[in-house]
């Protein structure tokens, strides 16, 4: 068995150029120079993969103040040290708190009065949220509602929710919870004080808990590399693309839009595994086996980025589109959240799932999508 290498001939390879299958799309140069400059900016989930990259890109724009909010101290501390050493003169604040804690969120907004909020805090792991649905509801839905209401109360100028393609015709608790978060923003459409927007994109290459680090670990151990199903495809983007799209959406936000990036064609997970094995200097199925383990609960064979392609609106940027949404009133959202609270108190995963199905009309069983 060969020793583990970082690329063919021991040369490091680029995840972006070798695996993405398309030219990356970055919006940094297109963003208006003064859009973030001199602003007080809050990033929730700032210690995570996407949140931390948003923080890095915001820091380069010379904000008046950058506040990183996260409930996990280790990665947040590492980001704090990185930004403090690289960005001299940056007014950087860190708040360790949960978005589920209404009092803490109110205190933070009252303390800083952020003008821009990028909301990245969320539970995102599909199988774990299938096992712990109450936590997905409490963190993703109630957490988002808390931050949205604080933004409205303290007259934040713009609020951007980081959503996911798994919110489209969701087949799992995580995706359905994120779809409801989009619905919360839809109910804010006529809010005059704050302009809201959501950004929906696919899997982020190399992010924590994603398939690339898993494959790399499996390759380093000599295999096998595991794929859930050889027919699975996913949309992918780089973390830099994701963060720049989030910032661009913030600039464009006006009335609770859902922004979607043209991510090209979906990528075969099997081909991704084969390519990664080759890029590490091995031969698939000879040096390293690839085995099929079966779809996990709530997983789709194919992800979607749109509910209905006919409802797509072009923007001034040919790579960014807006999906039309039906109007939703805040009373409807509040009633749905009351039902969700009752379902959590029932301590029944099945009751939570059925309640979420009733309030998210597009929530489907995986069998109806996978066939």
C-alpha positions as MATLAB code, in Angstrom:
seq = 'XXXXXXXXXXXXXXXXXXXXXXXXXXXXXXXXXXXXXXXXXXXXXXXXXXXXXXXXXXXXXXXXXXXXXXXXXXXXXXXXXXXXXXXXXXXXXXXXXXXXXXXXXXXXXXXXXXXXXXXXXXXXXXXXXXXXXXXXXXXXXXXXXXXXXXXXXXXXXXXXXXXXXXXXXXXXXXXXXXXXXXXXXXXXXXXXXXXXXXXXXXXXXXXXXXXXXXXXXXXXXXXXXXXXXXXXXXXXXXXXXXXXXXXXXXXXXXXXXXXXXXXXXXXXXXXXXXXXXXXXXXXXXXXXXXXXXXXXXXXXXXXXXXXXXXXXXXXXXXXXXXXXXXXXXXXXXXXXXXXXXXXXXXXXXXXXXXXXXXXXXXXXXXXXXXX';
ca = [
       0.000    0.000    0.000;
       1.313    3.426   -0.896;
       1.930    6.082    1.713;
      -0.660    8.852    2.037;
       0.163   11.924   -0.040;
      -1.528   15.280   -0.535;
      -1.571   15.014   -4.302;
      -0.106   13.263   -7.275;
       3.669   13.053   -6.915;
       3.457   14.463   -3.388;
       2.333   17.806   -4.824;
      -0.610   19.516   -3.150;
      -3.682   19.751   -5.327;
      -6.412   22.377   -5.463;
      -9.833   21.242   -4.312;
     -11.283   24.154   -6.269;
      -9.691   23.536   -9.658;
      -9.656   19.752   -9.568;
     -12.978   18.848   -7.966;
     -15.507   21.651   -8.477;
     -16.022   20.946  -12.164;
     -16.557   24.611  -13.065;
     -14.900   27.987  -12.712;
     -15.485   29.434   -9.215;
     -17.640   32.542   -8.975;
     -16.475   35.302   -6.636;
     -18.230   38.616   -6.041;
     -15.665   40.449   -3.914;
     -14.656   42.848   -6.698;
     -18.294   43.563   -7.583;
     -19.355   44.583   -4.086;
     -19.661   48.336   -3.634;
     -16.609   49.629   -1.816;
     -18.497   51.458    0.946;
     -21.216   48.832    1.443;
     -19.582   47.362    4.565;
     -17.039   50.061    5.346;
     -17.678   51.875    8.615;
     -20.590   49.604    9.597;
     -21.195   47.640   12.798;
     -21.527   44.048   11.602;
     -22.660   40.956   13.516;
     -22.007   37.415   12.278;
     -23.846   34.645   14.117;
     -22.237   31.226   13.920;
     -19.085   33.201   13.202;
     -16.783   30.391   14.313;
     -18.138   27.934   11.736;
     -16.827   27.234    8.244;
     -19.000   29.726    6.366;
     -19.384   32.188    9.234;
     -15.624   32.444    9.735;
     -15.025   33.121    6.029;
     -17.743   35.785    6.089;
     -15.873   37.336    9.034;
     -12.587   37.279    7.102;
     -14.115   38.979    4.080;
     -15.984   41.520    6.231;
     -12.772   42.327    8.142;
     -11.042   43.280    4.869;
     -13.788   45.823    4.170;
     -12.812   48.023    7.140;
     -15.999   47.821    9.202;
     -16.462   50.115   12.177;
     -16.844   47.019   14.354;
     -17.106   43.264   13.772;
     -18.906   41.103   16.333;
     -18.458   37.328   16.176;
     -21.263   35.440   17.914;
     -20.994   31.692   18.477;
     -21.728   29.140   21.184;
     -18.609   27.068   20.442;
     -15.545   28.725   21.924;
     -12.628   26.795   20.374;
     -12.991   27.689   16.689;
     -14.231   31.152   17.656;
     -11.122   31.758   19.725;
      -8.916   30.579   16.860;
     -10.665   32.984   14.476;
     -10.311   35.807   16.987;
      -6.558   35.203   17.179;
      -6.252   34.981   13.392;
      -8.141   38.205   12.696;
      -6.468   40.115   15.536;
      -3.008   39.260   14.229;
      -3.772   39.822   10.540;
      -6.098   42.841   10.695;
      -4.368   45.518   12.737;
      -6.756   48.211   13.899;
      -9.843   45.998   13.507;
     -12.380   46.614   16.291;
     -13.216   42.979   16.942;
     -15.597   41.715   19.613;
     -16.488   38.129   20.493;
     -19.691   37.021   22.204;
     -20.093   33.411   23.327;
     -23.837   32.822   23.404;
     -26.609   30.720   21.891;
     -29.129   32.160   19.449;
     -31.712   30.142   21.401;
     -31.222   32.439   24.397;
     -33.623   35.327   23.796;
     -32.266   37.426   26.674;
     -28.658   37.051   25.497;
     -29.549   37.975   21.927;
     -31.465   41.039   23.090;
     -28.536   42.057   25.309;
     -26.045   41.723   22.424;
     -28.203   43.759   20.034;
     -28.791   46.421   22.684;
     -25.049   46.539   23.405;
     -23.800   46.869   19.819;
     -26.790   47.962   17.678;
     -25.482   46.104   14.587;
     -26.283   47.658   11.235;
     -25.690   44.405    9.337;
     -26.394   40.854   10.485;
     -25.201   37.714    8.701;
     -26.999   34.777   10.309;
     -24.943   31.597    9.850;
     -25.722   29.931   13.192;
     -27.535   26.623   12.627;
     -27.437   22.885   13.125;
     -26.674   21.540    9.631;
     -25.905   17.810    9.958;
     -28.798   15.864    8.387;
     -28.477   12.448   10.139;
     -27.832   14.012   13.561;
     -30.898   16.228   13.270;
     -32.992   13.220   12.261;
     -32.006   11.725   15.614;
     -32.380   15.012   17.522;
     -35.290   16.852   15.849;
     -36.121   18.992   18.891;
     -32.636   20.519   18.783;
     -33.038   21.377   15.100;
     -36.300   23.169   15.866;
     -34.947   25.008   18.904;
     -31.677   26.110   17.312;
     -32.586   26.634   13.671;
     -36.162   27.897   13.890;
     -36.481   29.506   17.311;
     -32.884   30.736   17.144;
     -33.486   32.376   13.764;
     -36.734   33.936   14.996;
     -34.916   35.415   18.017;
     -32.251   37.033   15.853;
     -34.799   38.260   13.271;
     -36.945   39.879   15.972;
     -33.914   41.494   17.587;
     -32.825   42.863   14.210;
     -36.269   44.358   13.686;
     -36.497   45.758   17.231;
     -33.086   47.441   17.067;
     -33.600   48.614   13.468;
     -30.748   46.692   11.890;
     -30.385   47.887    8.295;
     -29.964   44.491    6.642;
     -30.261   40.868    7.697;
     -29.010   37.916    5.612;
     -29.991   34.327    6.413;
     -27.693   31.559    5.195;
     -29.970   28.809    3.915;
     -29.396   25.582    1.983;
     -30.528   23.660   -1.084;
     -31.831   21.066    1.394;
     -34.640   23.537    2.151;
     -36.063   22.844   -1.326;
     -38.689   20.086   -1.158;
     -37.030   18.942    2.097;
     -36.976   15.271    3.034;
     -35.353   15.717    6.429;
     -35.766   17.678    9.642;
     -32.745   19.895    8.997;
     -33.918   20.933    5.523;
     -37.492   21.507    6.674;
     -36.300   23.612    9.602;
     -34.257   25.787    7.231;
     -37.242   26.114    4.883;
     -39.284   27.411    7.815;
     -36.492   29.903    8.539;
     -36.931   31.183    4.971;
     -40.651   31.475    5.695;
     -39.902   33.591    8.774;
     -38.027   36.009    6.521;
     -40.929   36.037    4.051;
     -43.165   37.269    6.874;
     -40.798   40.240    7.265;
     -41.255   41.383    3.671;
     -43.053   44.605    4.583;
     -40.811   45.515    7.503;
     -39.660   49.079    6.808;
     -36.844   49.245    9.358;
     -34.879   46.194    8.202;
     -34.350   44.637    4.777;
     -34.152   40.853    4.921;
     -32.788   38.280    2.475;
     -31.842   34.603    2.372;
     -29.060   32.933    0.409;
     -29.564   29.344   -0.699;
     -26.626   27.269   -1.908;
     -25.249   23.740   -1.968;
     -22.570   21.842   -0.112;
     -19.367   23.683    0.719;
     -16.202   21.862   -0.342;
     -13.997   21.042    2.628;
     -16.359   22.388    5.298;
     -16.516   20.802    8.750;
     -18.471   17.545    8.644;
     -18.611   17.476    4.843;
     -17.677   14.697    2.468;
     -14.185   15.894    1.425;
     -12.596   15.695    4.916;
     -14.300   12.319    5.403;
     -12.918   10.962    2.123;
      -9.454   12.348    2.910;
      -9.455   10.615    6.294;
     -10.594    7.343    4.748;
      -7.921    7.572    2.043;
      -5.261    8.295    4.660;
      -6.287    5.097    6.464;
      -5.990    3.092    3.269;
      -9.724    2.928    2.605;
     -12.323    1.934    1.958;
     -13.942    5.180    0.871;
     -17.664    5.056    1.610;
     -20.484    6.546   -0.458;
     -24.098    6.226    0.631;
     -25.363    5.506   -2.884;
     -23.488    5.496   -6.184;
     -26.287    7.516   -7.826;
     -26.077   10.427   -5.356;
     -25.321   13.892   -6.766;
     -24.851   17.204   -4.967;
     -24.270   20.854   -5.823;
     -20.944   22.158   -4.531;
     -19.267   25.502   -4.036;
     -16.135   26.730   -2.317;
     -16.279   28.442    1.057;
     -14.929   31.621   -0.560;
     -17.762   31.521   -3.118;
     -20.314   30.952   -0.365;
     -19.093   33.870    1.745;
     -18.833   36.286   -1.179;
     -22.376   35.345   -2.269;
     -23.631   36.023    1.259;
     -22.043   39.488    1.207;
     -23.353   40.212   -2.289;
     -26.874   39.193   -1.246;
     -26.613   41.581    1.672;
     -25.804   44.387   -0.721;
     -28.736   43.489   -3.010;
     -31.319   42.726   -0.281;
     -34.539   44.736   -0.420;
     -37.657   42.680    0.374;
     -37.064   39.189    1.818;
     -35.710   37.650   -1.394;
     -34.171   34.195   -1.637;
     -30.973   34.472   -3.676;
     -29.618   31.493   -5.590;
     -26.224   31.089   -7.243;
     -25.830   29.381  -10.600;
     -23.690   26.464   -9.423;
     -23.490   24.665  -12.739;
     -24.294   20.963  -12.865;
     -24.537   18.751   -9.781;
     -21.502   16.575   -9.069;
     -21.572   12.795   -8.720;
     -20.387   11.822   -5.237;
     -18.989    8.578   -6.672;
     -16.943   10.521   -9.235;
     -15.835   12.891   -6.475;
     -14.538    9.913   -4.503;
     -12.768    8.464   -7.547;
     -11.179   11.823   -8.422;
     -10.008   12.412   -4.864;
      -8.402    8.972   -4.722;
      -6.594    9.672   -8.001;
      -5.468   13.111   -6.830;
      -3.915   11.461   -3.793;
      -1.883    9.235   -6.093;
      -3.915    6.017   -5.862;
      -5.965    3.879   -8.221;
      -9.665    3.547   -7.338;
     -10.885   -0.024   -6.758;
      -7.294   -1.280   -6.897;
      -5.327    0.616   -4.276;
      -8.413    1.881   -2.462;
     -11.892    0.390   -2.568;
     -15.121    2.379   -2.766;
     -18.068    0.796   -0.989;
     -21.756    1.685   -0.928;
     -23.330    1.989    2.543;
     -26.923    3.005    1.737;
     -28.747    6.312    2.086;
     -29.042    7.566    5.633;
     -32.405    8.628    7.135;
     -33.772   11.742    5.470;
     -31.217   11.821    2.620;
     -32.042   12.450   -1.040;
     -30.362   10.997   -4.091;
     -30.515   14.420   -5.737;
     -30.615   17.902   -4.222;
     -32.467   20.811   -5.819;
     -31.803   24.534   -5.682;
     -35.239   25.682   -6.876;
     -38.796   24.856   -5.952;
     -39.980   25.886   -9.417;
     -37.691   27.020  -12.231;
     -40.575   28.978  -13.763;
     -40.569   31.180  -10.665;
     -37.002   32.357  -11.186;
     -36.215   36.072  -11.483;
     -33.004   37.342  -13.064;
     -30.927   39.992  -11.317;
     -28.368   42.465  -12.646;
     -25.774   39.779  -11.933;
     -26.080   36.939  -14.451;
     -24.888   34.384  -11.886;
     -27.427   35.278   -9.173;
     -31.179   34.653   -9.346;
     -34.159   35.256   -7.081;
     -36.858   32.668   -6.440;
     -40.384   34.080   -6.214;
     -42.093   33.380   -2.904;
     -45.677   33.462   -1.708;
     -46.521   36.053    0.908;
     -46.711   34.781    4.485;
     -48.128   36.797    7.367;
     -46.439   36.984   10.751;
     -49.582   35.653   12.551;
     -49.255   32.451   10.505;
     -45.601   32.126   11.558;
     -46.437   32.729   15.221;
     -49.194   30.113   15.164;
     -46.843   27.595   13.538;
     -44.199   28.267   16.168;
     -46.789   27.703   18.898;
     -47.508   24.288   17.371;
     -43.780   23.538   17.153;
     -43.296   24.457   20.811;
     -46.097   22.090   21.773;
     -44.565   19.328   19.638;
     -41.200   19.736   21.390;
     -42.909   19.550   24.776;
     -44.500   16.245   23.707;
     -40.993   14.735   23.690;
     -41.957   12.717   20.612;
     -39.813   12.747   17.474;
     -42.785   11.566   15.436;
     -45.019   14.384   16.702;
     -42.293   16.918   15.861;
     -41.927   15.481   12.347;
     -45.680   15.490   11.687;
     -46.022   19.049   12.998;
     -43.205   20.220   10.745;
     -44.858   18.469    7.784;
     -48.098   20.318    8.492;
     -46.487   23.758    8.591;
     -43.942   23.255    5.790;
     -46.098   22.148    2.830;
     -43.133   21.029    0.709;
     -41.747   18.655    3.401;
     -41.900   15.154    1.880;
     -40.892   11.637    2.833;
     -37.584   10.581    1.199;
     -39.297    7.700   -0.600;
     -41.434   10.122   -2.616;
     -38.302   11.855   -3.935;
     -35.866    8.961   -4.281;
     -38.356    6.595   -5.915;
];
